[in-house]
Amino acid sequence: VRRPGHRAARIYPIRGSRQDAGYLADHVVEEEALAPAALWVSAMVEAARREGLGPHLVLRSLEVSEPLVVPERPEHRQVQLEWTPQDADSTVTVVSYPRDGDGAVHARAALGPAPDEELGVVPVDELRSRLRRAVDVAEFYRQVAGTGVAYGPSFRGLREIHAGEGEALAAVELPEAATVAHTEALVHPAFLDACLQAIGAALPPGLVGSYLPLPVALRQLRLTDVPTGRLGWCHVRIGAVTAAGADGALSVVADLTGAAESGAVRWRAVGVEIRLLPRDLATPDLLTLTWSRYTPGPVATAGRWLILSDDDATANPLRDRLADAGAAVTTSLTGGPDAPLAESLARLASEHGPVGILCTWGIEPDVAPERAPADQADRTVPERALRLAGRLLRLLQTLASLDWPA
């Protein structure tokens, strides 16, 4: 696959649906099965191995962006990794595409070879004796569930936790339920996710049940070419806890070390950033919806108007009311490709002065769900919002590029 202005990008499919990676349904945030950030990291590492990098790897500057609701089947939403070679580290991007509409970027990072050197050993016995606060794992998961994160059996990999001030050591076991997919992964997503969970055990106890944790970034991850295995250890050190905005959110930065059961280090993560959202701000869409009364201004009647709509049922009443008031109206039904829309706008710009634009995209006729078009019946609200946002962005870009007469 080649993009304009970019080097050739190679595509690697990601097993990211309930059909081909059913254990992902156990990673639930605010009643939605969301793909964990650990899945993107694991997919990036596996792509690097297929590219022939190694034996040691380094992943840099990971940014996690748009969350992905785990689709039921792969044909509902295609999830893939795009690998773009560069002179130094290659760029890796995780994207997904619905059956129609625009795609979404879920994560991006740089990946390249690392020096071939051992990463050391986690002193398990010394840490277990020094970190004296034993954390009850069942109680820990109960508190986490109160934040809106419900881990099913596939994502309950913590077996033993020893904690101290800003530090924790966790014994991790890859749950049997998670071994149905990604069995050859150098870092299994469920194992890595359990290590991210252990960050909560290193925080002051009062924070665990009060905030919704969301991984957002990673500065660097060094890996050997030896899998961690089903049993292992994770050592967590908290670097900083700071305010992240005026809404009470916190930013936690930590360093993690993953080791085999013997204590031999398999990977080190530096600068893992977790965003903690106050529980009272969290909603199923991680947003707060508020309504305010709208006071309409004066009604415009003269001039020329362009109505952008997906269907006649929405556009025609507006067209008729404007025409009755003496306005010149052009209707553009834009349910298809964007090229006709760009051509219509260019023609208006060259032939007329300023025009008013009424955009009714996203306003759907009052249709019973069972009678909705097939391409909309199983589209989730976030997917519709994402598709609408992409169309509006292209509209603004097109309007800004046109030469409108004064």
Tab-separated table of C-alpha atoms in Angstrom:
chain	number	residue	atom	x	y	z
A	1	VAL	CA	0.000	0.000	0.000
A	2	ARG	CA	1.472	3.378	-0.948
A	3	ARG	CA	0.202	6.749	0.227
A	4	PRO	CA	0.954	10.039	-1.571
A	5	GLY	CA	4.131	11.557	-0.158
A	6	HIS	CA	4.912	8.462	1.967
A	7	ARG	CA	7.083	5.422	1.548
A	8	ALA	CA	5.382	2.104	0.941
A	9	ALA	CA	3.350	1.006	3.954
A	10	ARG	CA	2.882	-2.663	4.700
A	11	ILE	CA	-0.379	-3.826	6.230
A	12	TYR	CA	-0.703	-6.386	9.022
A	13	PRO	CA	-4.210	-7.472	10.090
A	14	ILE	CA	-4.863	-7.484	13.845
A	15	ARG	CA	-7.079	-10.089	15.442
A	16	GLY	CA	-9.297	-7.596	17.204
A	17	SER	CA	-12.887	-8.863	17.039
A	18	ARG	CA	-14.904	-11.093	19.346
A	19	GLN	CA	-14.991	-13.777	16.661
A	20	ASP	CA	-11.208	-14.172	16.232
A	21	ALA	CA	-10.085	-13.022	19.730
A	22	GLY	CA	-13.054	-13.702	21.995
A	23	TYR	CA	-11.133	-13.008	25.201
A	24	LEU	CA	-11.193	-9.272	24.363
A	25	ALA	CA	-14.869	-9.234	25.421
A	26	ASP	CA	-13.559	-9.517	29.006
A	27	HIS	CA	-11.985	-6.040	28.855
A	28	VAL	CA	-14.989	-3.838	29.693
A	29	VAL	CA	-14.889	-0.097	30.347
A	30	GLU	CA	-18.129	1.662	31.217
A	31	GLU	CA	-20.170	-1.308	29.933
A	32	GLU	CA	-18.394	-1.378	26.555
A	33	ALA	CA	-15.839	-4.013	25.508
A	34	LEU	CA	-12.865	-1.823	24.586
A	35	ALA	CA	-9.673	-3.098	23.006
A	36	PRO	CA	-6.867	-2.670	25.559
A	37	ALA	CA	-3.859	-0.483	24.743
A	38	ALA	CA	-1.734	-3.575	25.433
A	39	LEU	CA	-3.208	-5.148	22.272
A	40	TRP	CA	-1.700	-2.374	20.149
A	41	VAL	CA	1.718	-2.768	21.778
A	42	SER	CA	1.661	-6.533	21.248
A	43	ALA	CA	0.621	-6.113	17.595
A	44	MET	CA	3.415	-3.601	16.972
A	45	VAL	CA	6.023	-5.972	18.429
A	46	GLU	CA	4.750	-8.891	16.358
A	47	ALA	CA	4.879	-6.786	13.183
A	48	ALA	CA	8.505	-5.892	13.988
A	49	ARG	CA	9.367	-9.582	14.266
A	50	ARG	CA	7.756	-10.258	10.895
A	51	GLU	CA	9.754	-7.367	9.452
A	52	GLY	CA	12.936	-9.100	10.565
A	53	LEU	CA	13.942	-6.605	13.254
A	54	GLY	CA	15.701	-7.874	16.313
A	55	PRO	CA	16.614	-9.893	18.161
A	56	HIS	CA	16.148	-6.968	20.567
A	57	LEU	CA	13.611	-4.228	19.882
A	58	VAL	CA	12.799	-0.739	21.121
A	59	LEU	CA	9.401	0.938	20.809
A	60	ARG	CA	9.355	4.720	21.263
A	61	SER	CA	6.834	7.523	21.641
A	62	LEU	CA	3.648	5.463	21.775
A	63	GLU	CA	0.487	7.568	21.744
A	64	VAL	CA	-2.914	5.972	22.369
A	65	SER	CA	-5.782	7.983	20.886
A	66	GLU	CA	-9.225	6.836	19.760
A	67	PRO	CA	-10.659	3.911	21.793
A	68	LEU	CA	-11.987	0.944	19.839
A	69	VAL	CA	-15.210	-0.829	20.782
A	70	VAL	CA	-14.426	-4.481	20.050
A	71	PRO	CA	-16.471	-5.423	16.962
A	72	GLU	CA	-18.470	-8.642	16.923
A	73	ARG	CA	-16.951	-9.867	13.659
A	74	PRO	CA	-13.865	-8.767	11.662
A	75	GLU	CA	-15.976	-7.801	8.658
A	76	HIS	CA	-17.869	-5.282	10.811
A	77	ARG	CA	-14.691	-3.296	11.398
A	78	GLN	CA	-11.288	-4.147	9.953
A	79	VAL	CA	-8.457	-3.558	12.439
A	80	GLN	CA	-4.942	-3.384	11.050
A	81	LEU	CA	-1.424	-2.114	11.603
A	82	GLU	CA	0.295	0.044	8.998
A	83	TRP	CA	4.090	-0.281	8.955
A	84	THR	CA	5.919	2.589	7.212
A	85	PRO	CA	9.709	2.143	6.902
A	86	GLN	CA	11.892	5.151	7.731
A	87	ASP	CA	15.629	5.798	7.633
A	88	ALA	CA	15.906	5.077	11.367
A	89	ASP	CA	12.919	3.746	13.321
A	90	SER	CA	9.854	2.701	11.343
A	91	THR	CA	6.476	4.315	11.997
A	92	VAL	CA	3.695	1.975	13.090
A	93	THR	CA	0.052	3.034	13.188
A	94	VAL	CA	-2.989	1.071	14.347
A	95	VAL	CA	-6.121	1.969	12.391
A	96	SER	CA	-9.577	0.507	11.914
A	97	TYR	CA	-12.149	0.863	9.163
A	98	PRO	CA	-15.897	0.184	9.286
A	99	ARG	CA	-17.685	-1.371	6.344
A	100	ASP	CA	-18.319	2.156	5.081
A	101	GLY	CA	-17.244	5.602	6.219
A	102	ASP	CA	-13.987	6.889	7.611
A	103	GLY	CA	-11.344	5.064	9.573
A	104	ALA	CA	-9.974	5.863	13.021
A	105	VAL	CA	-6.411	5.980	14.332
A	106	HIS	CA	-6.051	4.149	17.655
A	107	ALA	CA	-2.312	4.258	18.342
A	108	ARG	CA	0.958	5.371	16.802
A	109	ALA	CA	4.604	4.724	17.682
A	110	ALA	CA	8.130	4.307	16.307
A	111	LEU	CA	9.864	0.914	16.329
A	112	GLY	CA	13.404	-0.178	15.589
A	113	PRO	CA	16.248	-2.481	16.633
A	114	ALA	CA	17.889	-2.144	20.046
A	115	PRO	CA	21.402	-3.015	21.214
A	116	ASP	CA	21.826	-6.746	21.804
A	117	GLU	CA	22.348	-6.727	25.551
A	118	GLU	CA	20.845	-8.392	28.570
A	119	LEU	CA	18.273	-6.388	30.553
A	120	GLY	CA	19.161	-7.780	33.972
A	121	VAL	CA	17.191	-9.543	36.682
A	122	VAL	CA	14.306	-8.497	38.952
A	123	PRO	CA	15.369	-9.217	42.567
A	124	VAL	CA	12.115	-10.950	43.456
A	125	ASP	CA	13.068	-12.171	46.941
A	126	GLU	CA	14.513	-8.804	47.974
A	127	LEU	CA	11.439	-6.923	46.730
A	128	ARG	CA	8.993	-9.303	48.417
A	129	SER	CA	10.710	-8.764	51.758
A	130	ARG	CA	11.068	-4.985	51.347
A	131	LEU	CA	7.564	-4.243	50.053
A	132	ARG	CA	5.649	-5.196	53.168
A	133	ARG	CA	2.074	-4.208	52.275
A	134	ALA	CA	0.354	-7.331	50.931
A	135	VAL	CA	-2.533	-6.361	48.637
A	136	ASP	CA	-5.588	-8.594	48.573
A	137	VAL	CA	-5.992	-9.294	44.842
A	138	ALA	CA	-9.750	-10.015	45.008
A	139	GLU	CA	-10.349	-6.773	46.925
A	140	PHE	CA	-8.141	-4.893	44.466
A	141	TYR	CA	-10.270	-6.061	41.523
A	142	ARG	CA	-13.435	-5.228	43.470
A	143	GLN	CA	-12.236	-1.632	43.948
A	144	VAL	CA	-11.244	-1.351	40.292
A	145	ALA	CA	-14.721	-2.510	39.249
A	146	GLY	CA	-16.134	0.461	41.152
A	147	THR	CA	-14.367	2.811	38.718
A	148	GLY	CA	-16.231	1.449	35.705
A	149	VAL	CA	-13.576	-1.072	34.589
A	150	ALA	CA	-14.872	-4.648	34.694
A	151	TYR	CA	-12.162	-7.247	34.085
A	152	GLY	CA	-13.483	-10.642	33.079
A	153	PRO	CA	-11.550	-13.907	33.637
A	154	SER	CA	-9.224	-13.271	30.656
A	155	PHE	CA	-7.908	-10.058	32.184
A	156	ARG	CA	-7.534	-11.083	35.826
A	157	GLY	CA	-3.890	-12.035	35.627
A	158	LEU	CA	-2.670	-10.652	38.957
A	159	ARG	CA	-1.981	-13.453	41.441
A	160	GLU	CA	0.075	-11.798	44.195
A	161	ILE	CA	0.865	-8.147	44.960
A	162	HIS	CA	3.410	-6.633	47.338
A	163	ALA	CA	3.322	-2.844	47.613
A	164	GLY	CA	5.234	0.005	49.187
A	165	GLU	CA	5.352	3.760	48.741
A	166	GLY	CA	5.224	4.377	44.988
A	167	GLU	CA	6.318	0.823	44.201
A	168	ALA	CA	4.820	-2.636	43.714
A	169	LEU	CA	5.800	-6.168	42.740
A	170	ALA	CA	3.121	-8.344	41.157
A	171	ALA	CA	3.105	-12.031	40.325
A	172	VAL	CA	1.344	-12.418	36.967
A	173	GLU	CA	-0.159	-15.499	35.358
A	174	LEU	CA	-1.630	-15.425	31.877
A	175	PRO	CA	-5.229	-16.651	32.386
A	176	GLU	CA	-6.201	-19.806	30.558
A	177	ALA	CA	-9.161	-17.972	29.000
A	178	ALA	CA	-6.754	-15.547	27.256
A	179	THR	CA	-4.709	-18.236	25.501
A	180	VAL	CA	-7.292	-18.700	22.734
A	181	ALA	CA	-5.526	-16.020	20.642
A	182	HIS	CA	-2.111	-14.380	20.243
A	183	THR	CA	-0.478	-17.562	21.515
A	184	GLU	CA	2.803	-16.823	19.678
A	185	ALA	CA	3.041	-13.225	20.870
A	186	LEU	CA	6.314	-12.078	22.382
A	187	VAL	CA	4.249	-10.041	24.837
A	188	HIS	CA	0.684	-11.317	25.239
A	189	PRO	CA	-1.844	-8.439	25.514
A	190	ALA	CA	-3.488	-9.907	28.635
A	191	PHE	CA	-0.112	-10.344	30.398
A	192	LEU	CA	0.937	-6.764	29.593
A	193	ASP	CA	-2.470	-5.451	30.644
A	194	ALA	CA	-2.088	-7.155	34.036
A	195	CYS	CA	1.217	-5.300	34.460
A	196	LEU	CA	-0.537	-2.018	33.686
A	197	GLN	CA	-3.163	-2.911	36.289
A	198	ALA	CA	-0.387	-3.309	38.853
A	199	ILE	CA	0.339	0.413	38.584
A	200	GLY	CA	-2.821	0.947	40.644
A	201	ALA	CA	-1.356	-1.137	43.483
A	202	ALA	CA	1.642	1.225	43.692
A	203	LEU	CA	-0.584	4.292	44.086
A	204	PRO	CA	-1.899	5.561	47.432
A	205	PRO	CA	-4.781	3.202	48.391
A	206	GLY	CA	-7.441	5.920	48.228
A	207	LEU	CA	-6.894	6.484	44.496
A	208	VAL	CA	-7.634	2.959	43.272
A	209	GLY	CA	-11.415	3.054	43.579
A	210	SER	CA	-11.918	6.752	42.848
A	211	TYR	CA	-10.590	7.180	39.311
A	212	LEU	CA	-11.117	5.576	35.914
A	213	PRO	CA	-7.625	4.614	34.599
A	214	LEU	CA	-6.858	5.094	30.892
A	215	PRO	CA	-3.418	4.358	29.361
A	216	VAL	CA	-2.476	7.222	27.028
A	217	ALA	CA	1.268	7.101	26.274
A	218	LEU	CA	4.577	5.278	26.609
A	219	ARG	CA	7.994	6.856	26.186
A	220	GLN	CA	10.066	3.722	25.542
A	221	LEU	CA	9.773	-0.060	25.653
A	222	ARG	CA	12.862	-2.292	25.358
A	223	LEU	CA	12.334	-6.002	24.641
A	224	THR	CA	14.387	-9.154	24.281
A	225	ASP	CA	13.493	-11.871	21.796
A	226	VAL	CA	12.422	-14.310	24.537
A	227	PRO	CA	8.705	-14.515	25.454
A	228	THR	CA	7.794	-13.783	29.069
A	229	GLY	CA	5.830	-17.026	29.358
A	230	ARG	CA	2.572	-17.697	31.181
A	231	LEU	CA	4.084	-17.033	34.621
A	232	GLY	CA	6.130	-14.000	35.471
A	233	TRP	CA	6.686	-10.880	37.531
A	234	CYS	CA	6.112	-7.174	37.057
A	235	HIS	CA	7.957	-4.509	39.038
A	236	VAL	CA	6.328	-1.036	39.101
A	237	ARG	CA	7.880	2.270	40.143
A	238	ILE	CA	5.765	5.444	40.175
A	239	GLY	CA	7.702	8.433	38.816
A	240	ALA	CA	5.180	11.240	39.208
A	241	VAL	CA	1.514	11.945	39.951
A	242	THR	CA	0.417	15.374	38.696
A	243	ALA	CA	-2.779	17.268	37.932
A	244	ALA	CA	-3.974	16.914	34.338
A	245	GLY	CA	-6.432	19.744	33.694
A	246	ALA	CA	-8.950	21.654	35.760
A	247	ASP	CA	-11.505	18.816	35.989
A	248	GLY	CA	-9.646	16.923	38.707
A	249	ALA	CA	-8.000	14.385	36.397
A	250	LEU	CA	-4.543	13.109	37.320
A	251	SER	CA	-1.585	11.960	35.241
A	252	VAL	CA	0.480	9.046	36.549
A	253	VAL	CA	3.882	8.272	35.010
A	254	ALA	CA	5.485	4.953	35.914
A	255	ASP	CA	8.279	2.596	34.877
A	256	LEU	CA	7.535	-1.117	34.505
A	257	THR	CA	9.792	-4.147	34.286
A	258	GLY	CA	8.446	-7.487	33.041
A	259	ALA	CA	10.288	-10.644	34.002
A	260	ALA	CA	9.991	-14.383	33.553
A	261	GLU	CA	9.212	-16.653	36.499
A	262	SER	CA	12.966	-16.928	37.131
A	263	GLY	CA	13.277	-13.131	37.446
A	264	ALA	CA	15.132	-12.711	34.137
A	265	VAL	CA	13.984	-9.416	32.600
A	266	ARG	CA	12.197	-9.750	29.248
A	267	TRP	CA	11.168	-6.114	28.777
A	268	ARG	CA	11.426	-2.672	30.386
A	269	ALA	CA	8.890	0.129	29.880
A	270	VAL	CA	9.887	3.704	30.729
A	271	GLY	CA	7.456	6.603	30.959
A	272	VAL	CA	4.129	4.755	30.943
A	273	GLU	CA	1.439	7.430	31.329
A	274	ILE	CA	-1.957	6.588	32.814
A	275	ARG	CA	-4.687	9.235	32.902
A	276	LEU	CA	-6.940	8.978	35.962
A	277	LEU	CA	-10.411	10.418	35.358
A	278	PRO	CA	-12.574	11.277	38.386
A	279	ARG	CA	-15.331	8.697	38.626
A	280	ASP	CA	-18.091	11.311	38.691
A	281	LEU	CA	-16.968	12.609	35.274
A	282	ALA	CA	-17.043	9.248	33.512
A	283	THR	CA	-19.991	8.252	31.290
A	284	PRO	CA	-20.370	5.327	28.869
A	285	ASP	CA	-18.764	7.442	26.128
A	286	LEU	CA	-16.166	9.008	28.465
A	287	LEU	CA	-17.851	12.339	27.826
A	288	THR	CA	-20.353	14.469	29.717
A	289	LEU	CA	-23.522	15.403	27.827
A	290	THR	CA	-25.227	18.675	28.772
A	291	TRP	CA	-28.201	20.442	27.205
A	292	SER	CA	-28.777	24.183	27.003
A	293	ARG	CA	-31.701	26.169	25.652
A	294	TYR	CA	-31.208	27.622	22.182
A	295	THR	CA	-32.687	31.042	21.413
A	296	PRO	CA	-33.054	31.404	17.629
A	297	GLY	CA	-31.907	34.623	15.996
A	298	PRO	CA	-33.571	36.539	13.159
A	299	VAL	CA	-34.776	34.424	10.268
A	300	ALA	CA	-32.798	34.947	7.060
A	301	THR	CA	-34.972	35.042	3.970
A	302	ALA	CA	-33.032	36.661	1.129
A	303	GLY	CA	-29.901	35.518	-0.654
A	304	ARG	CA	-28.737	32.139	-1.827
A	305	TRP	CA	-28.674	28.982	0.294
A	306	LEU	CA	-26.988	25.614	-0.099
A	307	ILE	CA	-28.595	22.677	1.732
A	308	LEU	CA	-26.345	19.679	2.381
A	309	SER	CA	-28.370	16.628	3.243
A	310	ASP	CA	-28.358	12.844	3.010
A	311	ASP	CA	-32.025	12.469	2.110
A	312	ASP	CA	-34.990	14.310	0.565
A	313	ALA	CA	-37.134	13.851	3.674
A	314	THR	CA	-34.867	16.198	5.619
A	315	ALA	CA	-33.883	18.610	2.826
A	316	ASN	CA	-37.212	19.252	1.087
A	317	PRO	CA	-39.078	20.988	3.964
A	318	LEU	CA	-36.138	23.366	4.465
A	319	ARG	CA	-35.907	24.051	0.738
A	320	ASP	CA	-39.623	24.816	0.464
A	321	ARG	CA	-39.648	27.224	3.436
A	322	LEU	CA	-36.642	29.138	2.128
A	323	ALA	CA	-38.069	29.277	-1.391
A	324	ASP	CA	-41.404	30.562	-0.055
A	325	ALA	CA	-39.487	33.379	1.646
A	326	GLY	CA	-37.854	34.407	-1.627
A	327	ALA	CA	-34.469	32.728	-1.273
A	328	ALA	CA	-32.613	30.944	-4.056
A	329	VAL	CA	-31.907	27.409	-2.898
A	330	THR	CA	-29.516	24.726	-4.130
A	331	THR	CA	-29.840	21.233	-2.639
A	332	SER	CA	-26.945	18.785	-2.623
A	333	LEU	CA	-27.699	15.213	-1.613
A	334	THR	CA	-24.331	13.977	-0.380
A	335	GLY	CA	-24.962	10.417	0.625
A	336	GLY	CA	-22.468	9.259	-1.998
A	337	PRO	CA	-18.883	10.227	-2.844
A	338	ASP	CA	-17.446	13.576	-1.814
A	339	ALA	CA	-16.352	14.642	-5.308
A	340	PRO	CA	-19.824	15.923	-6.405
A	341	LEU	CA	-20.000	18.016	-3.228
A	342	ALA	CA	-16.627	19.630	-3.922
A	343	GLU	CA	-17.720	20.347	-7.506
A	344	SER	CA	-20.988	21.944	-6.327
A	345	LEU	CA	-19.179	24.188	-3.874
A	346	ALA	CA	-16.590	25.215	-6.471
A	347	ARG	CA	-19.361	26.121	-8.934
A	348	LEU	CA	-21.190	28.197	-6.320
A	349	ALA	CA	-17.968	29.962	-5.365
A	350	SER	CA	-17.222	30.931	-8.959
A	351	GLU	CA	-20.754	32.009	-9.923
A	352	HIS	CA	-22.155	33.678	-6.814
A	353	GLY	CA	-21.306	35.851	-3.877
A	354	PRO	CA	-21.619	34.681	-0.264
A	355	VAL	CA	-24.105	31.872	0.360
A	356	GLY	CA	-25.653	30.459	3.481
A	357	ILE	CA	-25.059	26.754	4.138
A	358	LEU	CA	-27.491	24.498	5.991
A	359	CYS	CA	-25.925	21.134	6.856
A	360	THR	CA	-28.318	18.414	8.055
A	361	TRP	CA	-25.851	15.534	8.114
A	362	GLY	CA	-26.425	13.336	11.121
A	363	ILE	CA	-30.126	14.245	11.364
A	364	GLU	CA	-31.888	10.983	10.675
A	365	PRO	CA	-35.550	10.551	9.726
A	366	ASP	CA	-37.838	9.095	12.376
A	367	VAL	CA	-37.498	5.460	11.296
A	368	ALA	CA	-38.122	2.432	13.492
A	369	PRO	CA	-34.883	0.520	14.183
A	370	GLU	CA	-36.103	-2.603	12.404
A	371	ARG	CA	-36.738	-0.522	9.268
A	372	ALA	CA	-33.415	1.328	9.326
A	373	PRO	CA	-31.086	0.851	6.335
A	374	ALA	CA	-28.801	-2.160	6.660
A	375	ASP	CA	-25.653	0.008	6.734
A	376	GLN	CA	-26.962	1.907	9.759
A	377	ALA	CA	-28.747	-0.774	11.781
A	378	ASP	CA	-25.622	-2.095	13.511
A	379	ARG	CA	-23.547	1.089	13.499
A	380	THR	CA	-22.792	2.269	17.015
A	381	VAL	CA	-23.173	5.852	18.170
A	382	PRO	CA	-19.365	6.395	18.373
A	383	GLU	CA	-18.979	5.084	14.797
A	384	ARG	CA	-21.680	7.429	13.518
A	385	ALA	CA	-20.155	10.376	15.362
A	386	LEU	CA	-16.709	9.560	13.962
A	387	ARG	CA	-18.051	9.288	10.420
A	388	LEU	CA	-19.915	12.602	10.779
A	389	ALA	CA	-16.830	14.341	12.199
A	390	GLY	CA	-14.764	13.168	9.229
A	391	ARG	CA	-17.320	14.471	6.739
A	392	LEU	CA	-17.556	17.845	8.496
A	393	LEU	CA	-13.760	18.147	8.495
A	394	ARG	CA	-13.610	17.507	4.750
A	395	LEU	CA	-16.381	20.100	4.239
A	396	LEU	CA	-14.421	22.730	6.174
A	397	GLN	CA	-11.243	21.893	4.252
A	398	THR	CA	-13.091	22.221	0.950
A	399	LEU	CA	-14.674	25.559	1.929
A	400	ALA	CA	-11.315	26.948	3.039
A	401	SER	CA	-9.680	25.964	-0.266
A	402	LEU	CA	-12.217	27.771	-2.471
A	403	ASP	CA	-11.843	31.301	-3.828
A	404	TRP	CA	-15.102	33.004	-2.875
A	405	PRO	CA	-15.832	36.376	-4.538
A	406	ALA	CA	-16.274	39.336	-2.223
